[in-house]
PDB file of C-alpha atoms and ligand atoms in Angstrom:
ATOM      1  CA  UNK A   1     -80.493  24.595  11.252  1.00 50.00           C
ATOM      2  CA  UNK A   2     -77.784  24.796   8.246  1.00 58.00           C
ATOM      3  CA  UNK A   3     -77.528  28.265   9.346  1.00 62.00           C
ATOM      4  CA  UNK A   4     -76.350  27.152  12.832  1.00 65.00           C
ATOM      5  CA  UNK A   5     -74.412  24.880  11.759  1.00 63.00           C
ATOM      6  CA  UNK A   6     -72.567  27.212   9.769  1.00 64.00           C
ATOM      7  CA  UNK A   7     -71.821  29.700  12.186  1.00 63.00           C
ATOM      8  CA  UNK A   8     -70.094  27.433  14.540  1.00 66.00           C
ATOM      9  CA  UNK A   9     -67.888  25.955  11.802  1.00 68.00           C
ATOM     10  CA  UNK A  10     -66.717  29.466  11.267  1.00 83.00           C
ATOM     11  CA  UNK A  11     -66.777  30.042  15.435  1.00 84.00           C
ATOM     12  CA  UNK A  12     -64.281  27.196  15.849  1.00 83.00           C
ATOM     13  CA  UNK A  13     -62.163  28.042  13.166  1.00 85.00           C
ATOM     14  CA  UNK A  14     -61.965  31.688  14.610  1.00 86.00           C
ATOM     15  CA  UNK A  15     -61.044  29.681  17.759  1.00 84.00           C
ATOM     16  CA  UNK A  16     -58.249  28.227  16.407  1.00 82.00           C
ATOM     17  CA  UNK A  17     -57.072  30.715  14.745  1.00 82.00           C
ATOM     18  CA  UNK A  18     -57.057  32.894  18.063  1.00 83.00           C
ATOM     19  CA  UNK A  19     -55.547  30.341  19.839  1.00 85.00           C
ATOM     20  CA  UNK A  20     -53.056  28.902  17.207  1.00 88.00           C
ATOM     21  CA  UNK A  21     -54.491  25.434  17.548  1.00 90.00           C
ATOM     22  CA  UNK A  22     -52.973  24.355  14.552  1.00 89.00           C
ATOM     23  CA  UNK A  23     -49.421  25.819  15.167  1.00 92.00           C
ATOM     24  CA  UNK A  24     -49.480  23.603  18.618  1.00 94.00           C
ATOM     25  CA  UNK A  25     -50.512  20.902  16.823  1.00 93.00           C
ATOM     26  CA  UNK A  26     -47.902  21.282  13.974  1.00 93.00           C
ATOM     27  CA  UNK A  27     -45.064  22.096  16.746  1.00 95.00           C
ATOM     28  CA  UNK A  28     -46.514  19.086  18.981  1.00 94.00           C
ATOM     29  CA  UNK A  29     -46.030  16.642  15.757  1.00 92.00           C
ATOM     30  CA  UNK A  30     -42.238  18.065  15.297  1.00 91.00           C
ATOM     31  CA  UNK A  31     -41.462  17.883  19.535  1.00 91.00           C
ATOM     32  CA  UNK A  32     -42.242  14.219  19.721  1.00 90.00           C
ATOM     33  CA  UNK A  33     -40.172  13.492  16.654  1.00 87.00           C
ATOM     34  CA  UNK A  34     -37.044  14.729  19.041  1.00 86.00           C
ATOM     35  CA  UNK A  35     -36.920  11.671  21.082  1.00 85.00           C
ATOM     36  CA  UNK A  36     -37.677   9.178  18.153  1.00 85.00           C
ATOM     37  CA  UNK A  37     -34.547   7.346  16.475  1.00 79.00           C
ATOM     38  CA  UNK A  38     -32.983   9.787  13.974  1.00 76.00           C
ATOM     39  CA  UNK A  39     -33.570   8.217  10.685  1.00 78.00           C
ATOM     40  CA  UNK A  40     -30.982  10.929   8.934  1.00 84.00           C
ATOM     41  CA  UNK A  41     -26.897  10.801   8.551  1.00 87.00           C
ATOM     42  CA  UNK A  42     -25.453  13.486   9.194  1.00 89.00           C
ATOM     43  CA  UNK A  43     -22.834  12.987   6.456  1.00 92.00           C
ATOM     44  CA  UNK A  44     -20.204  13.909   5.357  1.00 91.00           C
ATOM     45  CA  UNK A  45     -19.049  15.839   8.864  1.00 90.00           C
ATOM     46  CA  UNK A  46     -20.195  13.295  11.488  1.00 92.00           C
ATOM     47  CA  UNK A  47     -20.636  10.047   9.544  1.00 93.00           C
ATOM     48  CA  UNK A  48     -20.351   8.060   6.667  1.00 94.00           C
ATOM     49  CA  UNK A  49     -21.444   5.370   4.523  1.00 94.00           C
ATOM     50  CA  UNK A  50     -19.414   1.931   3.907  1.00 95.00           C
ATOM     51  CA  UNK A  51     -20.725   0.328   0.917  1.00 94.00           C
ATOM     52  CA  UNK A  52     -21.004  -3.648   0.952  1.00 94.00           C
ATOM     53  CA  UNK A  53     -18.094  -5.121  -0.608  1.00 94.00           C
ATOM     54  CA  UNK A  54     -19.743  -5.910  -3.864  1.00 94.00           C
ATOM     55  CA  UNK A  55     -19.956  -1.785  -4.144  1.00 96.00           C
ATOM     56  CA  UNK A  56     -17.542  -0.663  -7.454  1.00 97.00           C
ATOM     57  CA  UNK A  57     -15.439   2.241  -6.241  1.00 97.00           C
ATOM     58  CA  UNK A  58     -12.044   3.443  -7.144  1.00 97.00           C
ATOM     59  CA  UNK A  59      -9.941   0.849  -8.347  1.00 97.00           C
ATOM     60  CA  UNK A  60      -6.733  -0.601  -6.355  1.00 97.00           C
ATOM     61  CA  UNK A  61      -4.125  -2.312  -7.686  1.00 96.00           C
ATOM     62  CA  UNK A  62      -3.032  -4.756  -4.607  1.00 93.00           C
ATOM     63  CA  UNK A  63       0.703  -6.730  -3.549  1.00 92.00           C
ATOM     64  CA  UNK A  64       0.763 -10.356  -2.584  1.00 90.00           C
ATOM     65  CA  UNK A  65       2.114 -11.449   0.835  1.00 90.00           C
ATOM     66  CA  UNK A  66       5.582 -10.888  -0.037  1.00 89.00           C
ATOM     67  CA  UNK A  67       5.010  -7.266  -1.083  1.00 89.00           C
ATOM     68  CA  UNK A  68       5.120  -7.762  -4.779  1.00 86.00           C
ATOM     69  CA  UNK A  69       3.097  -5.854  -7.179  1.00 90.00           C
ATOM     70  CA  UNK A  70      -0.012  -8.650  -8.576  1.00 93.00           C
ATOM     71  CA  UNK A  71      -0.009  -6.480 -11.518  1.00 94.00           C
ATOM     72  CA  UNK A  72       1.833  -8.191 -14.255  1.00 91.00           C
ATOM     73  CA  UNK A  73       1.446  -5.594 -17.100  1.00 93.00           C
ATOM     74  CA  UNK A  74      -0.511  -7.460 -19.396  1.00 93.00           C
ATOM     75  CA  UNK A  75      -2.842  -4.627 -20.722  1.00 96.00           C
ATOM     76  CA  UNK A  76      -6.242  -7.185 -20.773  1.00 97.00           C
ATOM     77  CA  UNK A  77      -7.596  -4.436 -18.613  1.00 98.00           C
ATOM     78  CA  UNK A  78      -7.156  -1.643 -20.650  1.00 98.00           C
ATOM     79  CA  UNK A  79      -8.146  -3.655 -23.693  1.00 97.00           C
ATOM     80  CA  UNK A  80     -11.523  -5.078 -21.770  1.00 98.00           C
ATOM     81  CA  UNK A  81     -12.189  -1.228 -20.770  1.00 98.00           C
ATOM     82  CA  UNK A  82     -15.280   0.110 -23.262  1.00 98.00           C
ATOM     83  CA  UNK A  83     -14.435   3.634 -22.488  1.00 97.00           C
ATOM     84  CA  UNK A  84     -10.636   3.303 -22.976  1.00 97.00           C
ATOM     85  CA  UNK A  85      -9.320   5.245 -19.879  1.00 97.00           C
ATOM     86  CA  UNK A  86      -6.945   2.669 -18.201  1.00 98.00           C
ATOM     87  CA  UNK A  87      -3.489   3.174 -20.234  1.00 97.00           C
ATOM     88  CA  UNK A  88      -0.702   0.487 -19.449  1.00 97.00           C
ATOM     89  CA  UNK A  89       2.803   0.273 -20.190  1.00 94.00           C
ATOM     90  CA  UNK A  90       4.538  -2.838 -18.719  1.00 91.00           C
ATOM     91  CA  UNK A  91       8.088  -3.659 -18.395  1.00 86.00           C
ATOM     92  CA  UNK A  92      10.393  -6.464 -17.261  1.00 73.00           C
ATOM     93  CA  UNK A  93      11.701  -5.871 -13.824  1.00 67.00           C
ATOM     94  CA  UNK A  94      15.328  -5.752 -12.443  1.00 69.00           C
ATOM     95  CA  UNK A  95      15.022  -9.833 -11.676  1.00 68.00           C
ATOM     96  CA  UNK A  96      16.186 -10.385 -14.776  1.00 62.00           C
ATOM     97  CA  UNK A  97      13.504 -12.983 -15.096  1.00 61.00           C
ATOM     98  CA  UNK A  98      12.178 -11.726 -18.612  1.00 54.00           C
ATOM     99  CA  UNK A  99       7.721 -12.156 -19.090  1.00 57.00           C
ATOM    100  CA  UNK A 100       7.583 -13.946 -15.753  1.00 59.00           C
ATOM    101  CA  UNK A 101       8.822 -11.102 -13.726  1.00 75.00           C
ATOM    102  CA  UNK A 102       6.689  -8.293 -16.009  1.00 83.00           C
ATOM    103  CA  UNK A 103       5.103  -5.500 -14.108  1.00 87.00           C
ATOM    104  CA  UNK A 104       3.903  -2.226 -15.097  1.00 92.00           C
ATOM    105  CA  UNK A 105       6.241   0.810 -15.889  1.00 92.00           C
ATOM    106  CA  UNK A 106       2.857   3.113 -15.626  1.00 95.00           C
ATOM    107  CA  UNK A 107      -0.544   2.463 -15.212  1.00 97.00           C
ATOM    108  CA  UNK A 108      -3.193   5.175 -14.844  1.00 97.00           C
ATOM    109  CA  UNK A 109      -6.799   5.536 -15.378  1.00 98.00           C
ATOM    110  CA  UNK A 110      -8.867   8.010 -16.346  1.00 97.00           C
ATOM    111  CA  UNK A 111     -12.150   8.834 -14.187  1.00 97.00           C
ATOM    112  CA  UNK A 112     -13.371  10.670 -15.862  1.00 95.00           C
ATOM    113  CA  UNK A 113     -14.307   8.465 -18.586  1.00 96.00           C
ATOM    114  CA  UNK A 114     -14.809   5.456 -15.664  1.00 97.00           C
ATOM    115  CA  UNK A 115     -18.392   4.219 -15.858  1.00 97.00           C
ATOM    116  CA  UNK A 116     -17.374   1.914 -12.824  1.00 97.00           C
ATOM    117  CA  UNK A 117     -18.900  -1.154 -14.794  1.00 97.00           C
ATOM    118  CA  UNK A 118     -15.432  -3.561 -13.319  1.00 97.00           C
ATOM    119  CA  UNK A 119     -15.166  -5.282 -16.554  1.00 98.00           C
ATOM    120  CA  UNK A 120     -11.867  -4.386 -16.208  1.00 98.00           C
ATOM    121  CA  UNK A 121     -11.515  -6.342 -12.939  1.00 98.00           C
ATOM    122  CA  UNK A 122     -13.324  -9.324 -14.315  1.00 97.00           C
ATOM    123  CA  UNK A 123     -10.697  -9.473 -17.075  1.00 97.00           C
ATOM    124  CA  UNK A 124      -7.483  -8.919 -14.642  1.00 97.00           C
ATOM    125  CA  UNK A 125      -5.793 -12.672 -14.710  1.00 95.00           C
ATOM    126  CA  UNK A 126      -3.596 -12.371 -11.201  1.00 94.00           C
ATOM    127  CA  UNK A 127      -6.412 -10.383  -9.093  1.00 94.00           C
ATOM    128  CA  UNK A 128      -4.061  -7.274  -9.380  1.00 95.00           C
ATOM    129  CA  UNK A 129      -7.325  -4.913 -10.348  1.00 97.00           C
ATOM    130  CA  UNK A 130      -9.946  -4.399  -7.516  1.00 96.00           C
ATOM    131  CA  UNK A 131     -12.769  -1.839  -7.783  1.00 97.00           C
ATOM    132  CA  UNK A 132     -12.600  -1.092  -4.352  1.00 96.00           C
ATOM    133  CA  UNK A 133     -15.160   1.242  -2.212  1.00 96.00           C
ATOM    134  CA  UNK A 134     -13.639   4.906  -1.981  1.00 94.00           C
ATOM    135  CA  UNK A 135     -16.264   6.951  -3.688  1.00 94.00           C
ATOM    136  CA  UNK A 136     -15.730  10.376  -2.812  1.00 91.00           C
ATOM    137  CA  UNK A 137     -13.726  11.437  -5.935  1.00 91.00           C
ATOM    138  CA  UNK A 138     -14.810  14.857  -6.522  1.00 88.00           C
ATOM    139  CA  UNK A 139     -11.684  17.388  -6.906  1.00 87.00           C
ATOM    140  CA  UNK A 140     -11.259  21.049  -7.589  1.00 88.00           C
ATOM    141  CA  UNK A 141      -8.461  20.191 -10.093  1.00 89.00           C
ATOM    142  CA  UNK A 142      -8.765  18.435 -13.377  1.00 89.00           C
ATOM    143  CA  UNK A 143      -5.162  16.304 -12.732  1.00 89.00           C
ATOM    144  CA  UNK A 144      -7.544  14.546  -9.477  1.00 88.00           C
ATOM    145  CA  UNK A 145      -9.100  12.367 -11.723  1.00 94.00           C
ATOM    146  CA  UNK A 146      -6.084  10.574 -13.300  1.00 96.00           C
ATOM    147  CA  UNK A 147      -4.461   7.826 -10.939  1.00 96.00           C
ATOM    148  CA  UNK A 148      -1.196   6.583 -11.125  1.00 96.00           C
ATOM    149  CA  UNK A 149       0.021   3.282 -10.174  1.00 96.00           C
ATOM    150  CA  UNK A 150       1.474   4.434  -7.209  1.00 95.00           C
ATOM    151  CA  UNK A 151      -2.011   6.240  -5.745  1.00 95.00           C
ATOM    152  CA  UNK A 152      -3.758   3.071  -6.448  1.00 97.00           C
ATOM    153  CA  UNK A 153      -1.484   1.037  -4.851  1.00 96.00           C
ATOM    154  CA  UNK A 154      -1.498   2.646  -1.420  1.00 95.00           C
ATOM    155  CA  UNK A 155      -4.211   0.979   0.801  1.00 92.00           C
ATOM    156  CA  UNK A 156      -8.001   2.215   0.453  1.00 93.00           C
ATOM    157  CA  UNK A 157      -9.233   3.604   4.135  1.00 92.00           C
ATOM    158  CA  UNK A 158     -11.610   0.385   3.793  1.00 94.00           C
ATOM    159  CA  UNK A 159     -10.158  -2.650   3.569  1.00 93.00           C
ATOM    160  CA  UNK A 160     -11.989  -5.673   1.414  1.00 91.00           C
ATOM    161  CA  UNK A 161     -12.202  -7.865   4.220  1.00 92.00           C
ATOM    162  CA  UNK A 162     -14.908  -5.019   6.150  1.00 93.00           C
ATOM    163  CA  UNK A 163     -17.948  -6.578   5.412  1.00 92.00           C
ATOM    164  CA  UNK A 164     -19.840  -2.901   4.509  1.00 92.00           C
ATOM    165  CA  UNK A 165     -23.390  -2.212   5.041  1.00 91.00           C
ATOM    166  CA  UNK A 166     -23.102   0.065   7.357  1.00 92.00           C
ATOM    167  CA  UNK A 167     -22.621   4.318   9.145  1.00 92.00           C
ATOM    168  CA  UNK A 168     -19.429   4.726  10.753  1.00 93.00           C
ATOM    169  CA  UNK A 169     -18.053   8.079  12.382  1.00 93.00           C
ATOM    170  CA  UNK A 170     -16.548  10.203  10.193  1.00 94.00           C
ATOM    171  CA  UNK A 171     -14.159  13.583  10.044  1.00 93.00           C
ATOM    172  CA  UNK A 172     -14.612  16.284   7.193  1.00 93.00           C
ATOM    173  CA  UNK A 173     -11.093  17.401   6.768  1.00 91.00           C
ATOM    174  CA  UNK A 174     -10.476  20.181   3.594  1.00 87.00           C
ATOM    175  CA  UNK A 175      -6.945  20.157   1.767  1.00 83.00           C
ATOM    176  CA  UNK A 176      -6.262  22.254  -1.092  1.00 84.00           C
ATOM    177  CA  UNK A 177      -7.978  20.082  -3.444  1.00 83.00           C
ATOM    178  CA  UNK A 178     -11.149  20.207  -2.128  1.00 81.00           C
ATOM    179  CA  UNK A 179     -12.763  17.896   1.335  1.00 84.00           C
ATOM    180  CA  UNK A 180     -11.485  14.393   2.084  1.00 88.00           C
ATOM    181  CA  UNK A 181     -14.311  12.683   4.625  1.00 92.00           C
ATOM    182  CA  UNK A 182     -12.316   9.388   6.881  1.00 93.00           C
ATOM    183  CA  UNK A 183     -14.571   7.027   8.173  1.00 94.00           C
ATOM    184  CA  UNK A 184     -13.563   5.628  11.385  1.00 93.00           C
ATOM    185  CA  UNK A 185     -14.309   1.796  10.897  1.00 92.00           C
ATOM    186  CA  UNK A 186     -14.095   0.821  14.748  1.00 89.00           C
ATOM    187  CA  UNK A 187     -17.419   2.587  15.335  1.00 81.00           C
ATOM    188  CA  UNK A 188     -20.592   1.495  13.075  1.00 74.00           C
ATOM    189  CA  UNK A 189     -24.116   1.033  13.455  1.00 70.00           C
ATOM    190  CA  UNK A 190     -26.528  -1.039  11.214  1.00 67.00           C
ATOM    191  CA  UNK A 191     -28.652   1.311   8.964  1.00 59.00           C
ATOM    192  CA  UNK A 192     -31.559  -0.850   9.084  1.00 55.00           C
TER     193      UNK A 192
HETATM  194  S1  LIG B 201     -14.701   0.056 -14.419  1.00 72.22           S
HETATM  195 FE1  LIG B 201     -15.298  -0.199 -16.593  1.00 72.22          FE
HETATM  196  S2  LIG B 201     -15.101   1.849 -17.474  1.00 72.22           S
HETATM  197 FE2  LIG B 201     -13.977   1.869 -15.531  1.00 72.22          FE
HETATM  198  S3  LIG B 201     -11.864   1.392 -16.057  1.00 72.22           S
HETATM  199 FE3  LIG B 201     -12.873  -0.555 -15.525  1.00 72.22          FE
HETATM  200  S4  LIG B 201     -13.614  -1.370 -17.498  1.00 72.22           S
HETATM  201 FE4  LIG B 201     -13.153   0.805 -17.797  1.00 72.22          FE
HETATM  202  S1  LIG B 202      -4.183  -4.851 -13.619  1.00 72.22           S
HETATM  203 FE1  LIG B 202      -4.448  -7.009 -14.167  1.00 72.22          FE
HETATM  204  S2  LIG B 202      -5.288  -6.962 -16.244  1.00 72.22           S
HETATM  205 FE2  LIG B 202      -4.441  -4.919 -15.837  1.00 72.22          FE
HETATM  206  S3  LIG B 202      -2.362  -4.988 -16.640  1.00 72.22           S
HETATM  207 FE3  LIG B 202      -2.243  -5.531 -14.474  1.00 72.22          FE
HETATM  208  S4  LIG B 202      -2.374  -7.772 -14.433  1.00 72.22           S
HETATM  209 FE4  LIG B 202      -3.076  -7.134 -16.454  1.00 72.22          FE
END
């Protein structure tokens, strides 16, 4: 009886060996996963992530309506930093207008010493200092990671009103620093 039962154990496995039962089934698993939602993004090429807005990316400096810098060169940022990498030099403007009318002659930061922690935002007094949600910052050259004023005050490709949360289109395009990936905000689809 054991005997029996043996042999047609090993008959059917012969079987499917012959037959490649197991290689159907394997390939029949993978076909019906081809019409199923795809649960990948096919980043950075074809899409992208937007963070929420609570996300810390690279920092922005930001203008009020009229156009005027918010950041009054008052250093509490680089002072509030705990790795030191936001340097500030302030200076009066051409109003005339002496403290009131201070801005900053230079301000850079560091990234490479940025833990992205936004104490420094929390300690900005006139909202000048966003961390805002750019986080491909990867470079082939060193000089990449230090931002000037002037970089950081150009507008981030997502503003802070876009609520985030979820894939956009995106376009891979390569300059001689390395890739740059630009979402296209008008088209987005929840990730959950
Ligand atoms: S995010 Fe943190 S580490 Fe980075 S510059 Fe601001 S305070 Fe410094
Ligand atoms: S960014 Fe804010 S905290 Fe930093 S120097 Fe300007 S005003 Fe002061």
């Amino acid at each position: 009886m054991s005997n029996n039962r043996k042999l047609n154990f090993s008959i059917t496995n012969i079987l499917k060996k012959v037959l490649f039962i197991d290689l159907i089934q394997g390939l029949a698993v993978t076909f019906g996963y081809t019409f199923t939602k795809t649960m990948t993004m096919r980043y950075p090429d074809e899409e992208t992530w937007i963070p929420y807005q609570r996300f810390r990316g690279l920092h922005t400096l930001n203008r009020n309506k009229a156009g005027r810098e918010l950041c009054v060169g008052c250093e509490l940022c680089a002072k509030s930093c705990p790795t030191q990498c936001i340097t500030v030099v302030p200076m009066e403007d051409k109003t005339g207008k002496g403290i009131a009318d201070r801005v900053a002659a230079r301000w850079e930061i560091n990234l490479l010493r940025c833990m992205f922690c936004g104490l420094c935002e929390d300690a900005c007094p006139t909202e000048a200092l966003k961390l805002g949600r750019q986080y491909e910052l990867a470079g082939k050259k060193m000089q990449r990671q230090f931002r000037s004023k002037d970089e950081l005050l150009a507008p981030q490709a997502i503003p802070f009103d876009f609520e985030g949360g979820v894939i956009v289109k995106a376009r891979l395009e390569r300059d001689e620093d390395g890739a740059v990936v630009k979402p296209d905000l008008s088209s987005q689809k929840r990730w959950w």
